[in-house]
Every structure is written in C-alpha cells, then in structure tokens.
XYZ file of C-alpha atoms in Angstrom:
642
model
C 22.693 -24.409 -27.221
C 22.471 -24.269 -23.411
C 20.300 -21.294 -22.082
C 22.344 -19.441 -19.496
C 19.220 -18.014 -17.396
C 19.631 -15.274 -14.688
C 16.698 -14.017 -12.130
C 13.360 -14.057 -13.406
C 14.270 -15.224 -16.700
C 12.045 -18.312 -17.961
C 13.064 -20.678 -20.549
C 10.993 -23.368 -22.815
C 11.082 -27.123 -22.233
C 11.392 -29.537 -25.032
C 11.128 -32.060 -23.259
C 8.923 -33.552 -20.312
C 11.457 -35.844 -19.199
C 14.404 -34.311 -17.821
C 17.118 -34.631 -15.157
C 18.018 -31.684 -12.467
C 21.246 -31.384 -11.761
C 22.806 -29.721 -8.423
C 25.941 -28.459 -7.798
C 26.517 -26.532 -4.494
C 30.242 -26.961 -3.595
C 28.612 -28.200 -0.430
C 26.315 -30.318 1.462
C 22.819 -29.235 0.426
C 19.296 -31.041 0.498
C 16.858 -31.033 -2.266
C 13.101 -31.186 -2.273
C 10.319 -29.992 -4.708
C 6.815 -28.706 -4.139
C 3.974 -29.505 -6.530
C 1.568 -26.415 -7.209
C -1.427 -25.882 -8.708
C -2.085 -22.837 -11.556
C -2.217 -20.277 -8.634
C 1.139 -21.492 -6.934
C -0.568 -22.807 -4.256
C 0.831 -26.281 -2.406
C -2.018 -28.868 -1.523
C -0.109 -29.710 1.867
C 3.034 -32.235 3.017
C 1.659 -34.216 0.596
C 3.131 -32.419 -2.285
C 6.502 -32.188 -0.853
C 8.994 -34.307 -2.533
C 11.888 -34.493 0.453
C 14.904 -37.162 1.289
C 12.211 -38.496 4.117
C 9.018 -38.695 1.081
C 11.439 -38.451 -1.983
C 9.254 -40.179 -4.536
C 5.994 -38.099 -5.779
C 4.298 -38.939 -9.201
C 6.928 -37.329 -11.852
C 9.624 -35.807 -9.525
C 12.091 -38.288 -7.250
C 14.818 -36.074 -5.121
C 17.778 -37.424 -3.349
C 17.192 -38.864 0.333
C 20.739 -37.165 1.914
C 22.560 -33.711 1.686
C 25.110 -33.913 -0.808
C 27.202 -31.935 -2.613
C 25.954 -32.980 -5.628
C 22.368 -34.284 -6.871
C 20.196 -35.127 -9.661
C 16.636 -34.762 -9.246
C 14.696 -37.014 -11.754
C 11.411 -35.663 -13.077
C 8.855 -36.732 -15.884
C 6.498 -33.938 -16.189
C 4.003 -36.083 -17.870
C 3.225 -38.388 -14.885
C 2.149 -35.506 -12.630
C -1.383 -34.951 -12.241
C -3.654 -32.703 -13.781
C -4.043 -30.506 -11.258
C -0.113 -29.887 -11.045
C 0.963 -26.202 -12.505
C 4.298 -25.421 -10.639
C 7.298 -27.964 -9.617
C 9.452 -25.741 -7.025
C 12.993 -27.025 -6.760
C 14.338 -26.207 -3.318
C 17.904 -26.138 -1.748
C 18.436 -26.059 1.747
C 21.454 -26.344 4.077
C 21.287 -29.092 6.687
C 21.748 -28.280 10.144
C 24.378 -29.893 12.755
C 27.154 -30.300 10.599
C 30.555 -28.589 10.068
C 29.246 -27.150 6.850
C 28.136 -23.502 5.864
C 25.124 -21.696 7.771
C 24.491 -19.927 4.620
C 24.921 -19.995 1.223
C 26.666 -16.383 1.285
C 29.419 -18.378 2.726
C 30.351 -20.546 -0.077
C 30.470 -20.710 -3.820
C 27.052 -19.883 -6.018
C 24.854 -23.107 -6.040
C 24.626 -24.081 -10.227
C 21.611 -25.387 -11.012
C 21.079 -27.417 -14.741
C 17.953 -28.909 -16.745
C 19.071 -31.491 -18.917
C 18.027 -34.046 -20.992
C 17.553 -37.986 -20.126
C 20.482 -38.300 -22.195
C 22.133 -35.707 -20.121
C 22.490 -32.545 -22.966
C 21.632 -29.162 -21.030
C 19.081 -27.488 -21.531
C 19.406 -24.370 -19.385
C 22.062 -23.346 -16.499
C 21.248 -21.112 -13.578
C 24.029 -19.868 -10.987
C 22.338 -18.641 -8.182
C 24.041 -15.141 -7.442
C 23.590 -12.439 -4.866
C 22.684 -14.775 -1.916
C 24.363 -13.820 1.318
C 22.323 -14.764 5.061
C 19.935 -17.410 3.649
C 20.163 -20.802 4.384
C 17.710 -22.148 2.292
C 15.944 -21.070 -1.299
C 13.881 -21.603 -4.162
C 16.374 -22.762 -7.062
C 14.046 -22.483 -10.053
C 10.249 -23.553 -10.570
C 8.894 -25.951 -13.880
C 5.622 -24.410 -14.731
C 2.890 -25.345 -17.632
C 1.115 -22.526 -19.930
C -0.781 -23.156 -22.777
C 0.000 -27.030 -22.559
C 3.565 -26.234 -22.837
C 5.913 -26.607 -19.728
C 8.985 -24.104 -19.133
C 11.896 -23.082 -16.812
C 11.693 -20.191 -14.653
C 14.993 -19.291 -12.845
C 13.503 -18.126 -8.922
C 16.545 -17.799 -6.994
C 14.369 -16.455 -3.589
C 16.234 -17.001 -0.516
C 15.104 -17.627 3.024
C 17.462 -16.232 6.070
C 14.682 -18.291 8.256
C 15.813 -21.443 6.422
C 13.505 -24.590 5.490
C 10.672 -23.551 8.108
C 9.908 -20.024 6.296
C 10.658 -21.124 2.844
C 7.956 -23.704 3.575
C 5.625 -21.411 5.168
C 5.937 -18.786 2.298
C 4.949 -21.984 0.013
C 1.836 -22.109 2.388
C 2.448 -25.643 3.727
C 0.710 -25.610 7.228
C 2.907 -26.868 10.076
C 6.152 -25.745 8.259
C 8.052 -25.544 11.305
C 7.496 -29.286 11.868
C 7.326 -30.311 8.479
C 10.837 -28.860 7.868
C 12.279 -30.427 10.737
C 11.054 -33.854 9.845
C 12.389 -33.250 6.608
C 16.027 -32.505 8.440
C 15.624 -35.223 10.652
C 15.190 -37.467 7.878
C 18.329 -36.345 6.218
C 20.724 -36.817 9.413
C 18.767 -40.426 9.506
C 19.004 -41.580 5.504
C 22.091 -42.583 3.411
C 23.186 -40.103 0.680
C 21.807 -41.727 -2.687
C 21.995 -40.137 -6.219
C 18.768 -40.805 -8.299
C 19.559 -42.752 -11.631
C 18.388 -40.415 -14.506
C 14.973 -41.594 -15.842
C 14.896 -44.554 -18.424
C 14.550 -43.323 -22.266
C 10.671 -42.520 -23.484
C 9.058 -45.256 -25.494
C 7.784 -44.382 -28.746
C 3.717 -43.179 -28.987
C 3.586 -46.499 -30.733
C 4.577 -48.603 -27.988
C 3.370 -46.783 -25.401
C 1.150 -49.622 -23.534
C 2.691 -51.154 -20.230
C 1.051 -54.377 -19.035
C 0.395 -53.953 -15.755
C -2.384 -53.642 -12.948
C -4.234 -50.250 -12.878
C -4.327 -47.794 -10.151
C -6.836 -46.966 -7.888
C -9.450 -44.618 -9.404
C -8.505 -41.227 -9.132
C -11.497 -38.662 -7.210
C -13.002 -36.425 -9.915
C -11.393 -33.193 -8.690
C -8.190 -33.830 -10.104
C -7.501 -36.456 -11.398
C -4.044 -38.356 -12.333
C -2.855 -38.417 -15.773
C -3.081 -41.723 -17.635
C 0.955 -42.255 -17.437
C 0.973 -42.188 -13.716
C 2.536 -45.396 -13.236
C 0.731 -48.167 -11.113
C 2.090 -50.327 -8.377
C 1.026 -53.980 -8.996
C 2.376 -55.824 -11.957
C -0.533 -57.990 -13.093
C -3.826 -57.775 -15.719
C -4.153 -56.909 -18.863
C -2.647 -54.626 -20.940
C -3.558 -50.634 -20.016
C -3.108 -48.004 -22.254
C -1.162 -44.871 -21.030
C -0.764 -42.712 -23.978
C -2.466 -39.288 -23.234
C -5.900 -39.383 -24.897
C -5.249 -36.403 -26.824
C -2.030 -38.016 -28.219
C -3.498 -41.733 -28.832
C -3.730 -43.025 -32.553
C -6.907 -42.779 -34.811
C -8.628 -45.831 -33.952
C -7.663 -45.301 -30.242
C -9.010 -41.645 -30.484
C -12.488 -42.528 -31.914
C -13.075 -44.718 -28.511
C -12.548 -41.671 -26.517
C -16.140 -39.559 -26.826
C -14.176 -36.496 -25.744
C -10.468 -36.500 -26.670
C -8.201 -33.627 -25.889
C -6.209 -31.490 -28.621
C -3.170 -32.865 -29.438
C -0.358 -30.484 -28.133
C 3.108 -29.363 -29.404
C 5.376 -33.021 -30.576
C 7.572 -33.517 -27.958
C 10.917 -32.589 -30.536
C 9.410 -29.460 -31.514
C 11.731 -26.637 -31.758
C 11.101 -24.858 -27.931
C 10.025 -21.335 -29.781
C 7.031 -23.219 -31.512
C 4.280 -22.307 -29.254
C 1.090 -23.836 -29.309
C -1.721 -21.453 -30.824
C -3.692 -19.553 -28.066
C -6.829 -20.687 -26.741
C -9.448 -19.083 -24.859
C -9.765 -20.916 -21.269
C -6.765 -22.470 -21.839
C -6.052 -22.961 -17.957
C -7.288 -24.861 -14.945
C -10.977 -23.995 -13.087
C -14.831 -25.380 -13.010
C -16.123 -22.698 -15.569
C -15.258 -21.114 -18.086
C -15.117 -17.706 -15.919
C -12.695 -19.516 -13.868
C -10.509 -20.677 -16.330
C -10.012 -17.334 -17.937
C -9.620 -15.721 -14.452
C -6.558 -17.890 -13.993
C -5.556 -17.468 -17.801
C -5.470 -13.598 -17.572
C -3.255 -13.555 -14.080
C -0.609 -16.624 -15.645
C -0.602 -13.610 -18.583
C -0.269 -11.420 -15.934
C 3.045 -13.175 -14.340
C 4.512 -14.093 -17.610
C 4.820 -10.831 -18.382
C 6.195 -9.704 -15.322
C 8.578 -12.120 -15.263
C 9.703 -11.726 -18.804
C 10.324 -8.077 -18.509
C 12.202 -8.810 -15.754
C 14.276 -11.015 -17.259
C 15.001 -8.940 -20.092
C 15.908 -5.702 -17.364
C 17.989 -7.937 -15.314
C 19.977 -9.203 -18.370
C 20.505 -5.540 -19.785
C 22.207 -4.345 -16.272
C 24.095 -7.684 -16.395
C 25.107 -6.707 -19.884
C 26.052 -3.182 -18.592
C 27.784 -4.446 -15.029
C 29.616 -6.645 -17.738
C 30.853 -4.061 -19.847
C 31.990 -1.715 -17.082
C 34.061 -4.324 -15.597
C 35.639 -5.402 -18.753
C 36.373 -2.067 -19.628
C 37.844 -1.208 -16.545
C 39.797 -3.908 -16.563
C 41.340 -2.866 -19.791
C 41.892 0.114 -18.365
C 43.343 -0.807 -14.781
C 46.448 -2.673 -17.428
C 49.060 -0.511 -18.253
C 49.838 -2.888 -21.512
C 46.190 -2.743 -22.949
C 45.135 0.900 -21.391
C 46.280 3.012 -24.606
C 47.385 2.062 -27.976
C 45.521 -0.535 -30.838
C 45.643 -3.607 -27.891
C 43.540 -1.445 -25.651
C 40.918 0.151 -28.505
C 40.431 -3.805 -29.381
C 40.007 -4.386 -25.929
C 37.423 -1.934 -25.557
C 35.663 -2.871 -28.996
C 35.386 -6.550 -27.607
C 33.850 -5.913 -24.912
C 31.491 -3.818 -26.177
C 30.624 -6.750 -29.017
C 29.703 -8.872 -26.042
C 27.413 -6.246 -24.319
C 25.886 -5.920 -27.507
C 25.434 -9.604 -28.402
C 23.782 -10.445 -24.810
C 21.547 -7.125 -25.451
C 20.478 -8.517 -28.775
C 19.711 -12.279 -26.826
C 17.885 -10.821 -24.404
C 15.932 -8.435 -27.009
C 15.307 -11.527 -28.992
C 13.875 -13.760 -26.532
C 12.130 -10.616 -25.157
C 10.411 -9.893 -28.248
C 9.333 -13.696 -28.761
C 7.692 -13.571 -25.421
C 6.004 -10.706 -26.165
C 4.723 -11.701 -29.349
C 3.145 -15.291 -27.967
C 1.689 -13.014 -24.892
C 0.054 -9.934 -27.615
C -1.259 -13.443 -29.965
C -2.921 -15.134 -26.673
C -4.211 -11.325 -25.531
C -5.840 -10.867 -28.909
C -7.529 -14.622 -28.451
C -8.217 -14.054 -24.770
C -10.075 -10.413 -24.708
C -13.064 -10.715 -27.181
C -13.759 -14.073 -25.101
C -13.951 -12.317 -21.491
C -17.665 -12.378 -19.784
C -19.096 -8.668 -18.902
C -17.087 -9.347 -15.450
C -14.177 -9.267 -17.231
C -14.769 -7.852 -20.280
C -13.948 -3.685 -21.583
C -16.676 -1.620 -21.836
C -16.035 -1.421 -26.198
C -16.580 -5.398 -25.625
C -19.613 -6.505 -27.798
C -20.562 -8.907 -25.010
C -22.001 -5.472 -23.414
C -24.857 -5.454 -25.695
C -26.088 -9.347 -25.335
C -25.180 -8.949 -21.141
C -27.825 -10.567 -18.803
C -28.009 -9.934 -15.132
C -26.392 -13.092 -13.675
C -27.603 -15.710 -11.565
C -24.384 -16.078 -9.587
C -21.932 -13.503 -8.968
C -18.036 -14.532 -11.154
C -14.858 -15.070 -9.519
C -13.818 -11.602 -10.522
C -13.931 -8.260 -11.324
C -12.200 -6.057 -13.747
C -11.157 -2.984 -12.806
C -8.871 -1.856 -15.456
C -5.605 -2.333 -17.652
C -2.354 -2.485 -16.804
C 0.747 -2.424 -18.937
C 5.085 -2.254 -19.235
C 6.359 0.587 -21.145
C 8.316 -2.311 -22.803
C 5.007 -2.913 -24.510
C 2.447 -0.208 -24.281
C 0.180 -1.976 -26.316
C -0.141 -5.291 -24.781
C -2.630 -4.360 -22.182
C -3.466 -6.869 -19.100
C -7.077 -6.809 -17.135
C -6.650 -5.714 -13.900
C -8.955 -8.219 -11.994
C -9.952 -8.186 -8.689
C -11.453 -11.167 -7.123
C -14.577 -11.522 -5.546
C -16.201 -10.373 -3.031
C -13.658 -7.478 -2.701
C -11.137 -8.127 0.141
C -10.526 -4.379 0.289
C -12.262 -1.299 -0.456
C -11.470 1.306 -3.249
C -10.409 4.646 -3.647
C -10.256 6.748 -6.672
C -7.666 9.087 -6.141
C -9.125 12.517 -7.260
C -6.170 14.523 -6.831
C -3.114 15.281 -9.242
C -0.324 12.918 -7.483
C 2.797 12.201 -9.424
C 0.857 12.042 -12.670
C 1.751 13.075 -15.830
C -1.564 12.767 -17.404
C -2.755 14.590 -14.128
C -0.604 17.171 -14.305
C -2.404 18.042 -17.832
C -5.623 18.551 -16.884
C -7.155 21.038 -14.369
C -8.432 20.160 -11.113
C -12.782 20.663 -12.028
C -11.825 18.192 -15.183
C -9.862 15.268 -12.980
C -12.421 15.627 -10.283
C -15.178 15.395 -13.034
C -13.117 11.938 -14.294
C -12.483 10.600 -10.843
C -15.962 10.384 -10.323
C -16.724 8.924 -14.174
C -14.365 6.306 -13.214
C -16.213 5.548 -9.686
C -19.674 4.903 -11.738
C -18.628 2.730 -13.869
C -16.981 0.131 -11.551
C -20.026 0.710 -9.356
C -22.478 -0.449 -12.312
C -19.943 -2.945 -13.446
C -20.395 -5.121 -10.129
C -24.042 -4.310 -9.835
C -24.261 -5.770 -13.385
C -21.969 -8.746 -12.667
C -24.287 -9.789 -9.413
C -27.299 -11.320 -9.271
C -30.424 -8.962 -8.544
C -30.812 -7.880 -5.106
C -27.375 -9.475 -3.573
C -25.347 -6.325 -4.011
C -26.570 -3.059 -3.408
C -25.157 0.705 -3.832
C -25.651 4.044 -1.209
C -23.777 7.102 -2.238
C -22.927 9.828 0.232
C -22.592 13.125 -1.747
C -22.487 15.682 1.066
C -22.230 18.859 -0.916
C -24.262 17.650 -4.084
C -21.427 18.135 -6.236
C -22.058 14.462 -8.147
C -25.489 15.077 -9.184
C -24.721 14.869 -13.027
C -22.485 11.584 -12.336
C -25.050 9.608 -10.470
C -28.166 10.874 -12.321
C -28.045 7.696 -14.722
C -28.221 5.495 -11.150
C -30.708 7.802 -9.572
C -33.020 7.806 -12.589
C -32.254 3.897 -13.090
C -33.303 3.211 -9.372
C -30.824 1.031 -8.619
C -29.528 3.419 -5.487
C -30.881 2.262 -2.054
C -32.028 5.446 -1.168
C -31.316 8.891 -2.882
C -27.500 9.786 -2.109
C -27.130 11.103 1.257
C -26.230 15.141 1.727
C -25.613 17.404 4.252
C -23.631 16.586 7.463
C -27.176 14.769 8.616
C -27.633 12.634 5.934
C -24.050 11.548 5.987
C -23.926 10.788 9.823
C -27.769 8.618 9.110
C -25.826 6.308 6.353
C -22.819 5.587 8.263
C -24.608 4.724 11.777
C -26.974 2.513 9.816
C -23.976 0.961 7.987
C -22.062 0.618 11.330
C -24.568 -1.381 13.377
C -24.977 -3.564 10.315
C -21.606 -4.205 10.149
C -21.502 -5.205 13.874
C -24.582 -7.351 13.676
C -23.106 -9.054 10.957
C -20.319 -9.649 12.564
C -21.684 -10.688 16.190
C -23.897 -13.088 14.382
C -20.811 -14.498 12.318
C -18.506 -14.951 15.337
C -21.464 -16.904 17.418
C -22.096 -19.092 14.066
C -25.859 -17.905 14.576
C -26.976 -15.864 11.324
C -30.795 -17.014 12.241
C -30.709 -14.718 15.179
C -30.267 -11.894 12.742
C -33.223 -9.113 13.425
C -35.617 -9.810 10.853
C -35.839 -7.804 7.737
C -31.886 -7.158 8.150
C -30.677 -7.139 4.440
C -27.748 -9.174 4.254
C -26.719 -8.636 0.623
C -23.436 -6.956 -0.239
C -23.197 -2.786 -0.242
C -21.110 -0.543 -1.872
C -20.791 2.799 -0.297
C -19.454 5.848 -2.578
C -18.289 8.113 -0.542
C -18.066 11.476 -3.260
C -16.345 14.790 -1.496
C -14.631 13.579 1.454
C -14.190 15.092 4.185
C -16.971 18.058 3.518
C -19.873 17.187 5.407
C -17.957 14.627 7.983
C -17.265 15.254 11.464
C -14.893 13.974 13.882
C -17.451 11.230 14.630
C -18.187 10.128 11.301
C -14.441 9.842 10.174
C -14.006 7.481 13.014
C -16.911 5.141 11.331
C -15.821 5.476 8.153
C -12.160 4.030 9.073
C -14.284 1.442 10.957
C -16.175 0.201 7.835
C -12.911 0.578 5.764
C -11.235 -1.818 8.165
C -14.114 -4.147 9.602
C -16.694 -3.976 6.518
C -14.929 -6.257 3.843
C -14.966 -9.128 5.984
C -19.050 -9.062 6.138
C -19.845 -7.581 2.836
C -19.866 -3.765 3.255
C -17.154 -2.031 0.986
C -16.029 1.476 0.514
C -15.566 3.060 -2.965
C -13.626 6.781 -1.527
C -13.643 9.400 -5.016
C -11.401 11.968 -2.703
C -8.378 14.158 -2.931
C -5.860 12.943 -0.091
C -5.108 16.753 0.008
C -8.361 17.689 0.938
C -8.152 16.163 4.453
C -4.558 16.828 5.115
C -6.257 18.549 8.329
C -6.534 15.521 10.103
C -3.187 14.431 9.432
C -1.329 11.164 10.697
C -4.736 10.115 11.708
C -6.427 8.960 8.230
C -3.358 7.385 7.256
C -4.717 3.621 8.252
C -7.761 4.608 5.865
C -5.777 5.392 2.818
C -3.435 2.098 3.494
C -6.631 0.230 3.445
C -7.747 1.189 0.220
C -6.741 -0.054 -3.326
C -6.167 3.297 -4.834
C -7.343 3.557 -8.652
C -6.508 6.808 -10.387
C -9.111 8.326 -13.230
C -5.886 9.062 -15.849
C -3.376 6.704 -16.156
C -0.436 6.278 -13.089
C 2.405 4.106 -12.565
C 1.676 3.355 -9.348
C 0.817 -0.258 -9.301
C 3.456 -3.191 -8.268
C 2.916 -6.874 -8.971
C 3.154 -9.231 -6.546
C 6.209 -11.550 -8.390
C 9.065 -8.974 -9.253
C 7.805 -5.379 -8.118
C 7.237 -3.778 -11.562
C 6.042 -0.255 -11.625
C 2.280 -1.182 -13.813
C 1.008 1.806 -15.711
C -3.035 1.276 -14.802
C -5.834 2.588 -17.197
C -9.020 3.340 -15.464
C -12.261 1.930 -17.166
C -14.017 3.926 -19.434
C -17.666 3.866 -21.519
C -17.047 4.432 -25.268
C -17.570 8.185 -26.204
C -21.271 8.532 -27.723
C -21.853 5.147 -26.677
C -25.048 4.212 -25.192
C -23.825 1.567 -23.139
C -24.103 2.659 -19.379
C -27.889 3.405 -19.824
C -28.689 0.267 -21.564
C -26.926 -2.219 -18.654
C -28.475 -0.022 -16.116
C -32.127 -0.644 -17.731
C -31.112 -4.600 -17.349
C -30.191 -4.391 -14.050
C -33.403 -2.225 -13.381
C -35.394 -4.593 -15.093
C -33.745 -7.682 -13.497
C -34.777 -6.151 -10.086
C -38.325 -5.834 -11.082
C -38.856 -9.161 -12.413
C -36.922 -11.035 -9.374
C -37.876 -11.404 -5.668
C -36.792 -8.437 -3.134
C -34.476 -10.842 -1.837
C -32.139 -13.694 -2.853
C-alpha cells in the first residue's frame, strides 16, 4: 500500500534501492544534497546537479523537465552520509512559471526498482517560491526512511543552497542553471535489479583508498574494470566464513524485505561521532527531531482530516438533492467514516513511532555520561572529574503532551554559545501560578546550582571556574554547599561595591581576551591572566546594580561567550521593569530556563511548543555534596592551571 505522506510526515524504507519520481506539470530541475547526521552539506561536492549529476548512490537528470526520475542506491553512499535532500527548482529564462504558486502541486514518488510506490508526496501550500526542498532520505538506527520537507525558497536556488550551508551558493546555483540551459534533457534509467548476498562479488579494479575520516562503503562502485575479484558485500552482512576474516565485523541490520514497521532493536551510540559522548550527543538530538517531526505529522494529518470533513460536509450541504433526507444523513456519515479512518492512520503510525522512540529512550538514558546524564542516574555515584570537557551539556527534559512520558535531554553544546537565565518570576506558568513567589524564587535558584556544579563537574579541574554576585545575600543557603566546597573563586560578591569589583574585573578580561584574539597574539596576554572559562551567577538582579554596572553586564552577555565568560541571570524580568526598553537586548540574549515546568521552548525543525523540566537532585539524596567533594578534591590533587 502506497503511503500518502503530507508535511513533516516520515515514512520507512524497505528498500535501499529505489527510484524518485517527479512530476511538476512543468519544467523543473532536480538536484540532491548529501548530509551528514547533523544535516550539514560537506560543500559543492555533495551536490548532485544536471552540471555534476552522478554522486556515489544518487544520479539526477542533467535538463529541466517536466518529468524526472532520480536514481538512488542508498547503500553505495558513504559512511559519513545521513541526509539525501531532493531539490526542485524552476529554471530561469524560459517561458515557464516564476513560481511554483503558479502552476499545479509538484508530486513527488519513492518507488521501487521495479517501479511499485512506496510513498507519494504532493507538495501543497506553495505560492512565491521558486525553488524547494521536495523530501529528504535519512538513516536512524541503521534503517533509512522518507521524510516529506516541502520548504520553499522565494530567493530560489541561491538561498535554498545557502540555507543548506553550501558556501558560494550564489555561484554555485548559477553554475548549476547555466548547466541546465547548456545540457540535453535526459531521463535516468531506473537502477539495475540487486544481486543476491550470494553473488554479491563484482570483478573489477578497486578504488582508491578512502581517508580514514569517512570512509566509502564497500559497494561504492570502482571505475577500472580489471584485477581480481573484490568483495562488496557489507562486512556486517558477509557469510560465515567471510565474517570470521573480518577481526571486527558490524551487526547485521534489518533483511532488506523486512516488513518497514520491524525496527531494528535500539542501541546505545547508535549514531555517527569519534566517542562515545559524541555519538550519543548526535543520538539524543536525531531523537530529538524524530519526534518533532512525527508529532507533526500526526497534527498536520488530524487538521487535514478535519479541513477534509468540513469540506465534504459542506458540500453535502451546499446540494439541494443530498442537503436533507436519507441521501444527505449518508452523505454526512461517509464523510465522517473517512475523517475517522485517516484519524485512526495517523494515530496508528503515531503510536508506532512513539513506541520505537520510548524503546530507544529507555536504551539510551541509563547509558548517558554525567554530562548528559539525570541527576537519579547511577553514573553520579562512580563520576570522575574529567580530563577533557564533552561535547555537551544537559540542561533538562523536554517533552509533547502527545507523550508526557517520553522525555528528551535538553543538551546544550559546548562551550555555551549563549548565556542563561533562570526565569524567577511566575510568567505564563501553570505550575508557577501554584506556588508563591518566596517558594519559586527559592527553586529558581535550586535550579541555577545545579547546572552550575553540573559543568564544573563535566570540566576538567581548573578550566572552568564559578563567581556569584549575590548583592543582597539573599542566596546564602543555596550556595553554602559551593562556598563550603571551595570551588567559588572568591566568596560571592555583595553590596553595590562588591558587585561593581566583579564586573570591572570581568570586563577588562573580556577585552583582553578579545584584543589578544583579534591580533592572533594570546602570548602577549599579562601574565598570571587566567584564561579558563567563568560562569558568573548573577542572584537578585537589579538590587545592588547601578546604571554603570547594567551597561557591563549587557556587555558580558553580548561579548563574553565568544571568549569564555558566560552569564547564568536567576532574576524576575519584573523586577527591572524600571529600566524598560533598555534591558530588552539582555533578556534576548539569554536562553531562558524556568525552575517549574513551561512550554516555552520551540525546536528548530517544525516550531513545537516543548514543555522543559528543569534539573533537579533526588529528594534526601546526597548527591550534590558528594560531586562537589570530587571536584574539590580534583582541584587539590591537579596543577592551578591547565
């Protein structure tokens, strides 16, 4: 059965080699991008266009045409290949459309080799854009799917490309339109039948060796025809006796005919990266997309299903033969079977989704490192100060109301890009709303110490360091564990004078860092400058500031990330509604947190409203003393400086 996919939608592959099919009504070019886990696009090189049409696994037409097939064999791409983009763009200097608004909804189909569709996309809702990613082929878990993108470009080629992050897109995408106005329209001939895993040994010449960062699978096929015979099975799917050549063979993944709601079993680190850190780092955020993009699919086929109904209905009713009597009850019943059936199909494959995504979370979260991990997490009571600092940081949970339970890490990589705020005031809340204003203050600045112990404990000893400004001395309790741990630089700063001391030392640091940074000449640092990373908690803003100190606290906020000197704000926006308009470019630059859990976090694919949990320690748990000792401890037994 064909899978009719709209928006956001994704859709399993059960096969690798497969046939794109375009139909646009119109003259349209075709191209594909190869991406890596992340999305991102190595450079020209990993454009497939009518000028380069032929990449390893994906050949596209070489002229606008009305009609295309793309040919694609997802098992000769290389390792490092995640994402195949299929892109449609109009060409330029003909009598044809300027945008696809103009013309009938491009239909997009996967098929087979032997040409049975898989899934069917019409590309809907486009109006001023002139070019746009169709859909996008992407790997999880071993296991390749659909995704139906539809993202249009009114800048055409040039800002689709740049939005792929292809330098020179401008260029590139005229080349690419050059070479269609040059080339003869050509259909490519649907890939040749698989052999059997038997059979699968092609005598030929081998190819160049592949460098050690990513290297080509062993199907990539060769361009001389001569040696001996070279064997191109996967080494995870080769035979016994092949298998116990191979000192390190892969795990065998799904058979290629397996029914496409078979996933594989989770596996911890099942993603691309150098370490294990890095693999889950990349394994959490695919979780993180796949279930943005499944919810989405399953919203954006419920409205269809309701837009549906209402225009059936009213169609029955806008007939004077079927508005009253048994022909227009039937009517009305109908329709409301078919609303009901696509509810129930996108409920279905909803609830499959969900179910692979809750088995991988349950493999995937006793497995995270102390960077990543919950504070309940076991690995809390074997954690060692590290001798490099991970790739990220976690700074929470985040979850769909579809699914309250299946909770994502919120991770933040590393170093910080921006600084932090946890937002001490009620908000639009509901869990705020509950609680007084002493007891979410109190929370707000729980929730501040323990991300600033979580990334002194995920640093090595001495390259990230803490100051607290606490003007009024209302945090005493909250930071008494860090005070009495020594891990502070410095007792936290109060009064209006020990405020105004912190942020003038923080400023010039911040400008000899950067002076030194834009000359390329760190050795002309002053000696004894500390260059390790700070964290500044700012607790109680704006009592002890002046007009003064506001100004260098927006200045570290804006110029402090990119030289290692972040803000962590515990403040009530309310509280300095005195200085109106003026703060606004500080709270912008901030990543606001909230200590109860808040809807107010969008993703970055489809715009979902995430429901964040803040981190917290265990109740009776002795866990925040016993990783502060470590850290206290690693700081004692290690050199003043890295």
């Amino acid at each position: 059965m064909t899978a009719e996919l709209v928006r956001g939608q994704n859709h399993p592959l059960p096969h690798t080699r497969l046939e794109i099919r375009v139909s646009a009504g119109h003259p349209v070019l075709a191209a594909a991008t190869l991406g890596d886990a992340e999305g991102r696009i190595a450079g020209a090189e990993a454009l497939a266009h009518p000028g380069a049409a032929a990449l390893p696994g994906v050949e596209v037409p070489r002229q606008a045409a009305a009609r295309h097939r793309l040919a694609v064999d997802l098992e000769a791409v290389r390792d490092s290949v995640h994402r195949l983009s299929v892109l449609l763009a109009l060409p330029v200097g003909t009598d044809g459309p300027t945008r696809f608004g103009a013309s009938a909804a491009p239909v997009v189909t996967v098929t087979a080799p032997d040409g049975t569709a898989v899934a069917d996309y019409t590309i809907t809702g486009l109006d001023r854009e002139s070019a746009l990613v169709a859909l996008e082929l992407y790997r999880r878990q071993g296991t390749w799917k659909v995704r139906a993108v539809g993202q249009g470009y009114e800048g055409g080629l040039a800002a689709l490309l740049a939005d792929q992050g292809l330098d020179g897109a401008a260029e590139l995408a005229g080349s690419v339109l050059e070479a269609v106005s040059r080339s003869l329209a050509r259909s490519v001939a649907a890939p040749p039948p698989r052999l059997p895993e038997t059979d699968h040994v092609r005598r030929t010449a081998p190819a160049p060796a592949p460098a050690p960062a990513s290297p080509p699978p062993a199907s990539a096929a060769p361009a001389a025809a001569a040696g001996g015979p070279i064997d191109y099975t996967h080494p995870g799917r080769r035979p016994a006796s092949a298998a116990a050549q191979d000192p390190a063979p892969a795990a065998p993944p799904a058979p290629q005919d397996a029914a496409p709601d078979a996933y594989p079993t989770p596996v911890a680190g099942d993603a691309t990266g150098w370490s294990m850190d890095e693999r889950l780092y990349n394994q959490v955020w695919g979780m993180f997309e796949d279930l943005a993009r499944t919810v989405a699919a399953y919203r954006s086929a419920c409205q269809f299903a309701e837009s549906r109904l209402d225009q059936e209905i009213d169609r029955a009713l806008s007939d004077p033969r079927t508005r009253i009597g048994g022909a227009g009850d039937a009517a009305r019943a109908a329709a409301k079977a078919r609303h009901d059936e696509l509810t129930a199909r996108a409920q279905e494959a909803l609830d499959r989704d969900l179910a692979q995504l809750t088995a991988e979370a349950e493999v995937v979260e006793p497995a995270l490192p102390p960077a990543y991990a919950r504070w309940d997490n076991p690995v809390w009571h074997a954690h060692q100060v590290p001798t490099e600092a991970p790739p990220a940081v976690r700074l929470g949970d985040l979850h769909l109301p579809e699914r309250t339970g299946l909770r994502i890490p919120f991770l933040a990589h590393l170093p910080l890009s921006r600084g932090l705020w946890v937002d001490s005031g009620r908000g639009h809340s509901e869990a705020a709303a509950l609680l007084d204003e002493a007891e979410l203050r109190h929370l707000a600045l729980d929730s501040a110490v323990a991300h600033a112990v979580r990334l002194l404990a995920v640093h090595p000893p001495h390259t990230f360091r803490v100051r607290v400004i606490d003007a009024a001395g209302a945090g005493a309790g909250a930071f008494a564990p860090l005070v009495e741990a020594g891990v502070l630089t410095g007792p936290p700063a109060a009064g209006a004078a020990g405020v105004s001391a912190v942020l003038a030392q923080l400023t010039e640091r911040v400008d000899l860092l950067q002076m030194a940074q834009r000359a390329g000449a760190s050795e002309d640092l002053p000696p004894g400058l500390d260059t390790a990373q700070e964290l500044l908690i700012v607790h109680d803003f704006p009592h002890g500031f002046d007009d003064r100190a506001v100004n260098r606290l927006r200045y570290l906020a804006d110029e402090g990330p990119a030289v290692g000197t972040h803000l962590l704000m515990v403040a009530d926006r309310a509280d300095a509604a005195a200085y109106g308009p003026v703060l606004d470019p500080l709270w912008r630059s901030l990543l606001r947190l909230t200590p109860v859990p808040d809807d107010h976090l969008a993703d970055p694919w489809v715009g979902h409203a995430w429901t964040y949990e803040p981190p917290v320690f265990p109740a009776g748990s002795d866990v925040l003393r016993q990783v502060l000792a470590r850290i206290a401890e690693a700081r004692r037994s290690s050199p003043s400086h890295p």
